[in-house]
Amino acid sequence: MAPTYTMAGGKGPNSYSQHSTYQRALLEVAKEKINEAISTKLDINAASNRFNIADFGCSTGPNTFLAVQNIIDAVEQKYRKETQPKPDDNIEFQVLFNDHTNNDFNTLFQTLPPSKKYFAAGVPGSFFGRVLPRDSLHVGHCSYSLHWLSQVPKGIADGNSPAWNKDIHCTGFSKEVAEAYLDQFKIDMGTFLKARGEELVSGGLLFLLGSCLPDGGLIDQEELDSLNFPIYPAHVAEFKSVIKDNGCFTIEAFEKISHANEEMPLDPEFLATTNKVTFGGVLESRFGKEAMEKTMERIEEKCPEILPQLANAKPGMQYFIVLRRI
Amino acid sequence: MAPTYTMAGGKGPNSYSQHSTYQRALLEVAKEKINEAISTKLDINAASNRFNIADFGCSTGPNTFLAVQNIIDAVEQKYRKETQPKPDDNIEFQVLFNDHTNNDFNTLFQTLPPSKKYFAAGVPGSFFGRVLPRDSLHVGHCSYSLHWLSQVPKGIADGNSPAWNKDIHCTGFSKEVAEAYLDQFKIDMGTFLKARGEELVSGGLLFLLGSCLPDGGLIDQEELDSLNFPIYPAHVAEFKSVIKDNGCFTIEAFEKISHANEEMPLDPEFLATTNKVTFGGVLESRFGKEAMEKTMERIEEKCPEILPQLANAKPGMQYFIVLRRI
């Protein structure tokens, strides 16, 4: 089985669920924008009184619960305005939480908000492929997930390839490596959009949030540091180009969005813990628990040295994209 | 949180997934009957080219995978006969695996058949209540689950109640205890049918399989032995009465069904392991791991003593019920 990249499960001190406030901040800022897009751009005629929402790359919570509740609030508000529901004719929501098959769905299910007013379902499988029946989805959401590629690009781990990346941390700039990553991004984003295009009803919306790079300039230090994992923070133009090539969607919004945690001071403890909950699981599955723990100790030791480099890196950009299914 | 009753998770030697061949035997015998019911009684006009199947009380597999594949095979066969699909117009299946929130869904997802041709989703929550949107389900299935009640009946654990059941193993017959269990069964089966009635489309089918008791006669020894858990093997007449009271379904079939493992020799090892994977989790969550393990040791010691009693017990009956949503 190809390795898949999931966040650290459970609810303990080293779990993703305890260390995802950075990602949460973006959702809080995006709430108003999502509300507005649903109010003005969603076609609810197609939806009848059943409404399906999916979060692609949901991880274990709690951020996903906030994200889907924001969407539900906005849809309910729109229904109240635009329809005259009879007392027994209230809309019913089904929320489909999608992530890799080895995501910790048990923790996700056990921490579902007790007051939730939707039917919850977990959908295991890579979002770089179909995970839902066609024409079954009204709103899709994907936050801080699309920088993960489906695999390390071809050649990166091949000693005979010009794109070979020998070191654990990429130590210099390589055109071949960058091109290999961009090619993989185009393939993956293309299959992501093709799959969502089949799953979404006509007039349905797809919200994409996360980090990318503003156009212009060279690859930045932060990107180089993450090149050993299948992570690629695309440039804005690269993103737009793949969406247009797909042809199923109109781009209703493509905005830079700021959030409170963006300027978070990069202290060693924060950086070490973030690395652990994000990459620890992958390292453990490849090299074993002991090797993972030793690596994490080293990262913690090295943090003070790495921090000045990160501080000099070209800043990324938090994006908010609204696509509408034609 | 009220205790819920789930089978032992994981894939190890003491897991339900390794010890459910008894339950599997019934599915194998039921395959032909399910095929026939789908062929003659399912209304596929309502289904369009999306078809949703749910298994209520799915546990961790692998039995549930066999059950849903049998249903899919039958539906595909019916479609091939009755419709003229265009090449791009093939039917798409979504399978909704339902069980308690603390069921081990991680194991379920990680052992999904690699060759499956359906979209899988896990649905956490008690089936004694709605877990799916209305009119969203075409075929429901529930095997060896409906003998579990939603709770230990009221009074059973109350020292001042005439239905008080003091012992860990019920040592004698009590009319009050039996009535309390029957009342709880009626409530639970009623809410089960009400929920499925809302979830199923008109013309959809509900398959119920499991153990019950033939009509007539007193409560049997096996039932008495299980009275400390919320388990109730209903009599046929009790079952039928609740279905009629609900009013949403026609009874298309209510049959005794035999399977290969029915006459399985009751050896101590089989009995001890069955107890462990079925009740071990509940005991552990109530009394702790140590107490659970000691109890299981005792059960293993006591097995030779209990076996002759079980051999004299009135035999149960494996049922196969087909309900059709009016």
XYZ file of C-alpha atoms in Angstrom:
652
model
C 0.000 0.000 0.000
C 1.278 3.473 -0.832
C 1.900 5.562 2.277
C -0.820 8.034 3.072
C -0.372 11.188 5.053
C -2.660 11.669 7.994
C -2.435 13.866 11.056
C -1.720 12.369 14.494
C -4.919 10.742 15.833
C -6.439 10.591 19.296
C -7.128 13.363 21.756
C -3.847 13.339 23.708
C -1.176 16.041 24.122
C 0.539 15.053 20.848
C -2.638 14.863 18.752
C -3.610 17.016 15.806
C -6.932 17.727 17.518
C -5.017 19.574 20.277
C -2.717 21.429 17.876
C -4.733 22.897 15.064
C -5.558 26.382 16.320
C -3.518 27.898 13.483
C -5.780 26.258 10.902
C -8.848 27.168 12.973
C -8.096 30.889 12.774
C -8.565 30.855 9.007
C -11.984 29.217 9.329
C -13.106 31.933 11.696
C -12.143 34.642 9.235
C -13.674 32.742 6.320
C -17.097 32.403 7.987
C -18.433 35.708 6.692
C -17.096 35.076 3.190
C -18.667 31.620 3.078
C -21.930 33.086 4.318
C -21.910 35.659 1.545
C -21.013 33.150 -1.186
C -23.785 30.787 -0.117
C -26.253 33.660 0.070
C -25.500 34.945 -3.427
C -24.037 32.098 -5.470
C -25.552 28.797 -4.335
C -28.455 27.475 -6.380
C -30.781 25.879 -3.824
C -33.485 24.904 -6.283
C -31.500 21.809 -7.088
C -31.218 20.818 -3.472
C -34.801 19.912 -2.454
C -35.081 19.504 1.314
C -32.036 17.260 1.596
C -28.696 18.999 1.670
C -25.326 17.252 1.570
C -22.077 18.862 2.694
C -18.623 17.263 2.501
C -15.360 18.267 4.146
C -12.441 16.845 2.173
C -9.377 16.227 4.358
C -11.336 16.583 7.608
C -8.698 15.017 9.919
C -9.943 14.248 13.440
C -11.652 17.491 14.384
C -12.454 19.859 15.947
C -11.826 22.298 13.058
C -13.993 20.309 10.660
C -16.997 20.667 13.001
C -16.637 24.448 12.966
C -16.266 24.496 9.185
C -19.393 22.468 8.466
C -21.449 24.320 11.086
C -20.560 27.622 9.397
C -21.844 26.212 6.108
C -25.030 24.843 7.683
C -25.772 28.176 9.386
C -25.401 29.972 6.062
C -27.595 27.511 4.142
C -30.324 27.620 6.804
C -30.306 31.402 6.695
C -30.662 31.298 2.906
C -33.549 28.796 3.095
C -35.356 30.929 5.671
C -35.103 33.929 3.352
C -35.911 32.267 0.047
C -38.361 29.490 0.792
C -41.555 29.190 2.791
C -41.002 25.952 4.669
C -44.014 24.156 6.019
C -43.567 23.017 9.639
C -42.864 19.386 8.618
C -40.770 20.304 5.649
C -37.534 21.365 7.294
C -34.296 20.816 5.500
C -32.186 17.822 6.576
C -28.390 17.991 6.418
C -26.025 15.103 5.878
C -22.351 15.863 6.496
C -19.751 13.624 4.881
C -16.375 13.762 6.642
C -13.701 12.617 4.220
C -10.079 11.725 4.847
C -7.580 8.952 4.142
C -8.588 5.443 5.171
C -6.003 5.470 7.991
C -7.280 8.741 9.434
C -8.473 8.351 13.048
C -12.203 8.315 12.340
C -12.887 6.793 15.772
C -11.734 10.015 17.445
C -13.661 12.082 14.897
C -16.903 10.206 15.614
C -16.441 10.216 19.393
C -15.941 13.985 19.488
C -18.839 14.957 17.208
C -20.653 17.927 18.794
C -23.482 16.480 20.933
C -25.775 19.289 19.791
C -25.185 18.721 16.067
C -28.316 18.890 13.926
C -27.058 16.854 10.993
C -26.571 13.240 10.036
C -22.846 12.500 10.179
C -20.994 10.027 8.000
C -17.294 9.275 7.631
C -16.021 8.718 4.107
C -12.664 6.917 3.934
C -10.472 7.342 0.866
C -8.135 9.733 -0.944
C -9.820 12.863 -2.270
C -7.616 12.494 -5.355
C -10.363 10.295 -6.701
C -14.126 9.829 -6.385
C -15.365 9.196 -2.847
C -19.064 10.106 -3.245
C -21.808 9.206 -5.741
C -22.305 11.574 -8.666
C -24.677 14.512 -8.265
C -24.941 13.847 -4.529
C -23.175 16.889 -3.069
C -24.389 20.470 -2.647
C -21.418 22.108 -0.922
C -17.852 20.842 -0.710
C -15.154 22.260 1.585
C -11.408 21.665 1.717
C -9.185 23.526 4.156
C -5.396 23.292 4.572
C -5.283 20.029 2.639
C -4.515 20.780 -0.992
C -0.818 21.443 -0.333
C -0.564 17.674 0.265
C 0.116 15.899 -3.011
C -0.944 12.314 -3.646
C 2.667 11.125 -3.662
C 6.279 12.273 -3.636
C 6.852 13.248 -7.292
C 8.516 10.711 -9.561
C 12.312 10.982 -9.642
C 12.663 12.653 -6.272
C 13.716 9.391 -4.644
C 15.505 7.962 -7.704
C 19.298 8.235 -7.579
C 19.532 8.175 -11.394
C 17.049 10.992 -11.934
C 18.057 14.668 -12.377
C 15.242 15.427 -9.927
C 16.803 13.196 -7.260
C 16.572 14.802 -3.859
C 19.149 13.104 -1.701
C 18.901 14.884 1.629
C 16.320 14.630 4.332
C 16.101 18.393 4.316
C 16.506 19.834 0.836
C 19.648 21.907 1.079
C 19.553 23.919 -2.132
C 17.456 25.048 -5.030
C 16.905 22.638 -7.919
C 14.895 23.479 -11.039
C 14.248 19.790 -11.736
C 12.892 19.176 -8.250
C 10.623 22.220 -8.486
C 9.303 21.108 -11.882
C 8.634 17.593 -10.631
C 6.592 19.040 -7.768
C 4.645 21.367 -10.064
C 3.868 18.511 -12.471
C 2.560 16.403 -9.595
C 0.479 19.341 -8.333
C -1.134 19.752 -11.751
C -1.999 16.050 -11.951
C -3.370 15.930 -8.407
C -5.339 19.160 -8.517
C -6.755 18.062 -11.871
C -8.012 14.754 -10.493
C -9.325 16.515 -7.374
C -11.396 18.910 -9.502
C -12.563 16.167 -11.888
C -13.848 14.096 -8.955
C -15.589 17.040 -7.263
C -17.075 18.036 -10.611
C -18.783 14.651 -10.810
C -19.920 14.645 -7.184
C -21.362 18.177 -7.031
C -24.837 18.989 -8.335
C -25.097 21.709 -10.944
C -25.072 25.056 -9.112
C -23.293 23.557 -6.098
C -20.316 25.284 -4.479
C -16.776 24.215 -3.611
C -14.801 26.177 -0.995
C -11.026 25.844 -0.988
C -8.918 27.348 1.797
C -5.252 27.080 2.686
C -1.783 28.375 1.980
C -0.331 29.142 -1.416
C 2.328 31.515 -2.734
C 1.751 34.891 -4.316
C 2.837 34.984 -7.947
C 6.395 36.019 -8.851
C 9.642 35.269 -7.126
C 11.599 32.111 -6.563
C 10.792 29.094 -4.468
C 11.101 30.118 -0.830
C 13.000 28.574 2.031
C 9.900 27.185 3.705
C 8.993 25.321 0.569
C 12.485 23.884 0.278
C 12.367 22.679 3.839
C 9.219 20.690 3.188
C 10.277 19.143 -0.103
C 10.815 15.676 1.341
C 7.138 15.290 1.921
C 4.610 15.412 -0.868
C 3.749 19.003 -0.041
C 3.521 21.779 -2.599
C 2.298 25.299 -1.905
C 1.228 26.308 -5.413
C 1.508 29.790 -6.866
C -1.774 31.586 -7.525
C -1.352 31.398 -11.331
C -0.684 27.638 -11.152
C -3.858 27.151 -9.127
C -6.021 29.195 -11.507
C -4.587 27.461 -14.554
C -5.547 23.979 -13.289
C -9.076 25.143 -12.445
C -9.566 26.597 -15.915
C -8.174 23.461 -17.583
C -10.712 21.354 -15.703
C -13.597 23.343 -17.180
C -16.359 22.251 -14.753
C -16.287 25.318 -12.524
C -16.546 29.073 -12.600
C -14.169 30.880 -10.218
C -16.510 32.969 -8.065
C -13.788 34.160 -5.706
C -10.006 33.808 -5.426
C -8.864 35.989 -2.559
C -5.984 36.515 -0.197
C -7.336 36.205 3.299
C -5.668 37.249 6.533
C -6.104 35.667 9.896
C -5.135 36.396 13.456
C -2.548 33.618 13.792
C -0.709 34.462 10.609
C 1.949 36.451 12.431
C 2.250 33.897 15.201
C 5.741 34.120 16.785
C 7.689 31.083 15.607
C 8.923 29.722 18.930
C 10.774 26.378 19.125
C 8.065 24.625 21.125
C 5.315 25.537 18.657
C 7.430 24.444 15.707
C 8.426 21.152 17.333
C 4.870 20.218 18.269
C 3.526 21.206 14.862
C 6.083 18.945 13.205
C 5.210 16.099 15.515
C 1.432 16.104 14.969
C 1.783 16.701 11.240
C 4.684 14.495 10.165
C 5.175 12.143 13.133
C 2.679 9.559 11.877
C 4.250 9.339 8.429
C 7.759 8.988 9.825
C 6.636 6.304 12.261
C 4.927 4.273 9.558
C 8.046 4.408 7.365
C 10.890 4.112 9.847
C 9.315 2.853 13.090
C 8.388 4.493 16.368
C 11.907 4.787 17.774
C 13.293 6.521 14.679
C 10.325 8.897 14.651
C 10.856 9.873 18.289
C 14.583 10.428 17.781
C 13.881 12.569 14.722
C 11.449 14.673 16.716
C 14.018 15.164 19.474
C 16.495 16.382 16.850
C 13.932 18.752 15.367
C 13.356 20.231 18.799
C 17.125 20.675 19.280
C 17.568 22.190 15.814
C 14.638 24.577 16.086
C 16.551 27.611 17.382
C 18.930 27.253 14.408
C 16.134 26.915 11.814
C 13.988 29.747 13.121
C 16.005 32.671 11.714
C 15.888 31.032 8.265
C 12.116 30.686 8.462
C 11.781 34.280 9.588
C 13.566 35.370 6.394
C 11.384 33.193 4.141
C 9.088 34.812 1.640
C 5.695 34.976 3.305
C 3.013 32.624 2.029
C -0.531 33.642 1.350
C -3.740 32.290 2.866
C -6.254 31.764 0.100
C -10.060 31.618 -0.041
C -11.448 30.197 -3.277
C -15.094 29.742 -4.236
C -15.832 27.535 -7.238
C -19.317 27.034 -8.630
C -20.253 23.864 -10.524
C -21.467 24.794 -14.000
C -23.021 8.954 28.519
C -25.141 5.810 28.570
C -23.089 2.674 27.963
C -23.288 1.323 24.450
C -22.664 -2.226 23.447
C -20.124 -2.815 20.740
C -18.137 -5.873 19.730
C -14.390 -6.093 20.432
C -12.510 -3.957 17.902
C -9.241 -4.474 16.057
C -8.038 -7.449 14.087
C -6.239 -9.396 16.840
C -6.939 -12.860 18.273
C -9.591 -11.528 20.660
C -11.424 -9.394 18.096
C -14.960 -9.777 16.834
C -13.613 -9.703 13.277
C -11.806 -13.001 13.985
C -14.754 -14.593 15.773
C -17.898 -14.065 13.778
C -18.079 -17.159 11.577
C -21.302 -18.225 13.312
C -23.023 -15.031 12.189
C -21.461 -15.352 8.735
C -23.061 -18.736 8.114
C -26.523 -17.171 8.233
C -25.564 -14.576 5.623
C -24.415 -17.301 3.267
C -27.742 -19.106 3.521
C -29.693 -15.834 3.213
C -27.991 -14.816 -0.052
C -30.445 -16.651 -2.304
C -33.437 -15.378 -0.354
C -32.200 -11.779 -0.532
C -31.598 -12.206 -4.245
C -35.154 -13.410 -4.764
C -36.708 -10.652 -2.641
C -34.792 -7.946 -4.504
C -35.709 -9.501 -7.830
C -39.446 -9.645 -7.120
C -40.242 -7.048 -4.462
C -37.915 -4.063 -4.820
C -39.253 -1.060 -6.715
C -36.273 0.273 -8.657
C -38.138 3.048 -10.452
C -37.689 5.204 -7.378
C -33.942 4.617 -7.305
C -32.649 6.397 -10.428
C -29.009 5.502 -11.054
C -27.899 6.117 -7.469
C -28.550 3.320 -5.042
C -28.001 3.530 -1.280
C -27.609 0.502 0.967
C -27.216 0.591 4.758
C -26.103 -2.119 7.177
C -27.410 -1.332 10.651
C -25.183 -2.780 13.395
C -22.305 -3.484 11.006
C -19.591 -3.994 13.672
C -16.023 -4.144 12.313
C -16.415 -6.578 9.425
C -15.864 -8.820 7.610
C -19.471 -10.102 7.723
C -20.902 -6.736 6.783
C -18.858 -6.695 3.542
C -20.347 -10.031 2.527
C -23.857 -8.869 3.379
C -23.706 -5.680 1.329
C -21.987 -7.395 -1.604
C -24.826 -9.931 -1.747
C -27.304 -7.057 -1.950
C -25.296 -5.222 -4.626
C -25.005 -8.380 -6.745
C -28.768 -8.851 -6.571
C -29.562 -5.226 -7.435
C -27.116 -5.215 -10.370
C -28.703 -8.384 -11.706
C -32.134 -6.799 -11.461
C -30.963 -3.634 -13.229
C -29.396 -5.652 -16.044
C -32.704 -7.458 -16.569
C -35.083 -4.551 -16.253
C -33.309 -1.501 -17.606
C -31.312 -0.714 -20.725
C -28.331 1.153 -19.320
C -26.345 3.352 -21.623
C -22.559 2.874 -21.298
C -22.132 6.023 -19.170
C -25.257 5.495 -17.176
C -24.195 2.726 -14.833
C -25.678 2.575 -11.394
C -23.541 3.914 -8.521
C -23.792 2.363 -5.067
C -23.195 4.083 -1.763
C -22.950 1.790 1.258
C -23.601 3.264 4.689
C -22.061 1.209 7.497
C -23.876 2.018 10.720
C -22.984 1.135 14.298
C -22.586 2.777 17.698
C -20.282 5.787 17.890
C -17.716 3.760 19.861
C -17.630 0.954 17.305
C -14.138 0.442 15.845
C -14.744 2.177 12.501
C -10.970 2.493 11.931
C -10.699 -1.288 11.608
C -13.824 -1.382 9.446
C -12.412 1.210 7.026
C -8.930 -0.335 6.913
C -10.319 -3.759 6.008
C -12.760 -2.652 3.307
C -12.428 -5.037 0.335
C -9.868 -3.486 -2.054
C -11.997 -4.571 -5.026
C -15.209 -2.970 -3.752
C -17.215 -1.144 -6.380
C -19.141 1.153 -4.090
C -18.637 4.393 -2.200
C -18.254 3.518 1.476
C -19.331 5.685 4.390
C -19.411 5.012 8.133
C -22.454 6.269 10.007
C -21.954 6.561 13.778
C -24.967 6.445 16.082
C -27.564 4.160 17.637
C -29.985 2.637 15.144
C -32.705 3.209 17.742
C -33.078 6.626 16.198
C -32.567 8.352 12.843
C -29.057 8.104 11.433
C -29.742 8.918 7.752
C -31.679 11.636 5.902
C -35.274 10.865 4.983
C -36.024 9.132 1.685
C -32.316 8.460 1.173
C -32.155 4.676 1.484
C -33.142 1.945 -0.973
C -32.205 -1.221 0.925
C -31.555 -1.604 4.653
C -30.020 -4.674 6.289
C -29.692 -5.663 9.940
C -28.176 -8.970 10.989
C -27.752 -10.393 14.502
C -28.256 -6.976 16.049
C -31.915 -6.602 17.014
C -31.584 -8.834 20.102
C -29.582 -5.951 21.601
C -31.938 -3.538 23.337
C -31.128 0.144 23.750
C -30.723 -0.233 27.509
C -31.169 -2.593 30.425
C -34.915 -2.352 31.115
C -36.062 -0.038 33.879
C -36.308 -1.678 37.290
C -33.831 -4.460 36.539
C -31.106 -2.695 38.493
C -33.394 -1.043 41.068
C -33.430 -2.778 44.465
C -36.942 -1.472 45.211
C -38.496 -2.712 41.974
C -40.308 -6.049 41.641
C -38.294 -6.505 38.434
C -35.022 -6.160 40.335
C -32.494 -8.661 39.075
C -29.889 -8.997 41.771
C -27.480 -11.605 40.442
C -24.856 -11.370 37.762
C -26.295 -14.471 36.220
C -30.061 -14.615 36.563
C -30.694 -17.692 38.671
C -34.410 -18.190 38.289
C -37.489 -17.286 36.327
C -39.223 -13.987 37.101
C -42.415 -12.827 35.362
C -41.624 -9.179 36.196
C -38.168 -9.394 34.678
C -39.532 -10.993 31.515
C -42.211 -8.316 31.194
C -39.703 -5.529 31.650
C -37.599 -6.988 28.845
C -40.598 -7.401 26.535
C -41.707 -3.803 27.188
C -38.226 -2.544 26.325
C -38.163 -4.682 23.175
C -41.474 -3.183 22.028
C -40.220 0.363 22.586
C -36.883 -0.266 20.867
C -38.215 -2.215 17.902
C -40.880 0.475 17.468
C -38.313 3.274 17.306
C -36.097 1.178 15.008
C -38.962 0.707 12.547
C -40.099 4.337 12.785
C -36.584 5.553 11.926
C -36.145 3.117 9.030
C -39.614 4.046 7.775
C -38.474 7.652 7.447
C -35.112 6.792 5.882
C -36.317 4.302 3.255
C -37.802 5.427 -0.038
C -41.254 4.143 -0.893
C -40.869 0.644 -2.337
C -37.517 0.149 -0.575
C -36.729 -3.060 1.303
C -35.542 -3.836 4.827
C -33.891 -7.194 5.564
C -33.792 -8.372 9.174
C -31.827 -11.471 10.179
C -30.926 -12.975 13.533
C -32.107 -15.174 16.359
C -35.536 -15.175 17.913
C -37.692 -17.754 19.689
C -40.446 -19.836 18.151
C -43.853 -19.044 19.642
C -45.096 -20.980 22.701
C -43.209 -22.231 25.696
C -41.456 -20.516 28.540
C -38.366 -18.346 28.561
C -35.384 -20.608 27.947
C -32.187 -21.086 29.853
C -30.085 -19.243 27.301
C -32.259 -16.190 27.627
C -32.031 -16.264 31.398
C -28.271 -16.457 31.244
C -28.095 -13.298 29.195
C -30.549 -11.221 31.202
C -27.907 -8.963 32.723
C -27.216 -7.484 29.349
C -29.815 -5.603 27.349
C -30.419 -8.643 25.144
C -33.841 -9.980 24.292
C -34.530 -12.748 21.793
C -38.157 -11.931 20.958
C -40.849 -14.486 20.151
C -42.119 -14.515 16.576
C -45.548 -13.154 17.561
C -43.957 -10.279 19.506
C -41.869 -9.362 16.477
C -44.829 -9.401 14.089
C -46.985 -7.391 16.451
C -44.481 -4.521 16.652
C -44.104 -4.436 12.850
C -47.877 -4.244 12.390
C -48.214 -1.517 15.013
C -45.646 0.587 13.164
C -47.749 0.548 10.009
C -45.065 1.666 7.514
C -44.190 -1.782 6.168
C -45.723 -4.840 4.577
C -44.221 -8.141 5.772
C -43.024 -9.777 2.556
C -41.318 -12.688 4.292
C -40.965 -13.957 7.871
C -39.178 -17.282 7.733
C -37.229 -19.686 9.855
C -33.873 -20.150 8.238
C -31.271 -22.843 8.946
C -27.563 -22.509 8.622
C -24.547 -24.779 8.748
C -23.192 -23.554 12.072
C -26.482 -23.849 13.903
C -25.595 -27.240 15.352
C -22.042 -26.183 16.163
C -20.725 -28.284 19.088
C -20.674 -26.056 22.160
C -17.118 -26.595 23.324
C -15.651 -24.554 26.220
C -13.104 -22.724 24.075
C -15.693 -21.530 21.558
C -18.021 -20.380 24.324
C -15.279 -18.540 26.211
C -14.012 -16.708 23.130
C -17.521 -15.805 22.018
C -18.209 -14.288 25.431
C -14.970 -12.351 25.336
C -15.436 -10.696 21.947
C -19.111 -9.998 22.579
C -19.274 -8.884 26.213
C -15.644 -8.142 27.077
C -15.775 -4.535 25.926
C -18.885 -3.724 27.933
C -17.512 -5.305 31.086
C -14.215 -3.466 30.696
C -15.900 -0.095 30.245
C -18.002 -0.657 33.383
C -15.632 -2.408 35.750
C -12.150 -1.889 34.295
C -9.740 -4.105 32.384
C -8.595 -6.220 35.313
C -12.124 -7.121 36.402
C -13.025 -7.955 32.795
C -10.073 -10.304 32.431
C -10.790 -12.044 35.734
C -14.431 -12.493 34.730
C -13.376 -14.013 31.435
C -11.047 -16.434 33.242
C -13.951 -17.486 35.443
C -16.227 -17.973 32.429
C -13.630 -20.226 30.872
C -13.393 -22.258 34.107
C -17.167 -22.470 34.451
C -17.794 -23.423 30.859
C -17.816 -27.211 31.308
C -20.430 -26.765 34.045
C -22.671 -24.456 31.980
C -22.522 -26.477 28.774
C -24.982 -29.252 29.784
C -27.529 -26.568 30.762
C -27.169 -24.880 27.387
C -27.494 -28.214 25.616
C -30.880 -28.677 27.332
C -32.093 -25.180 26.470
C -34.989 -24.737 24.118
C -33.484 -24.155 20.683
C -33.723 -20.669 19.233
C -34.729 -19.927 15.700
C -32.794 -18.066 13.026
C -35.114 -15.642 11.278
C -35.159 -14.003 7.855
C -37.575 -11.097 7.545
C -38.259 -8.952 4.481
C -40.182 -5.716 5.028
C -41.242 -3.433 2.200
C -41.737 0.299 2.734
C -45.309 1.204 1.792
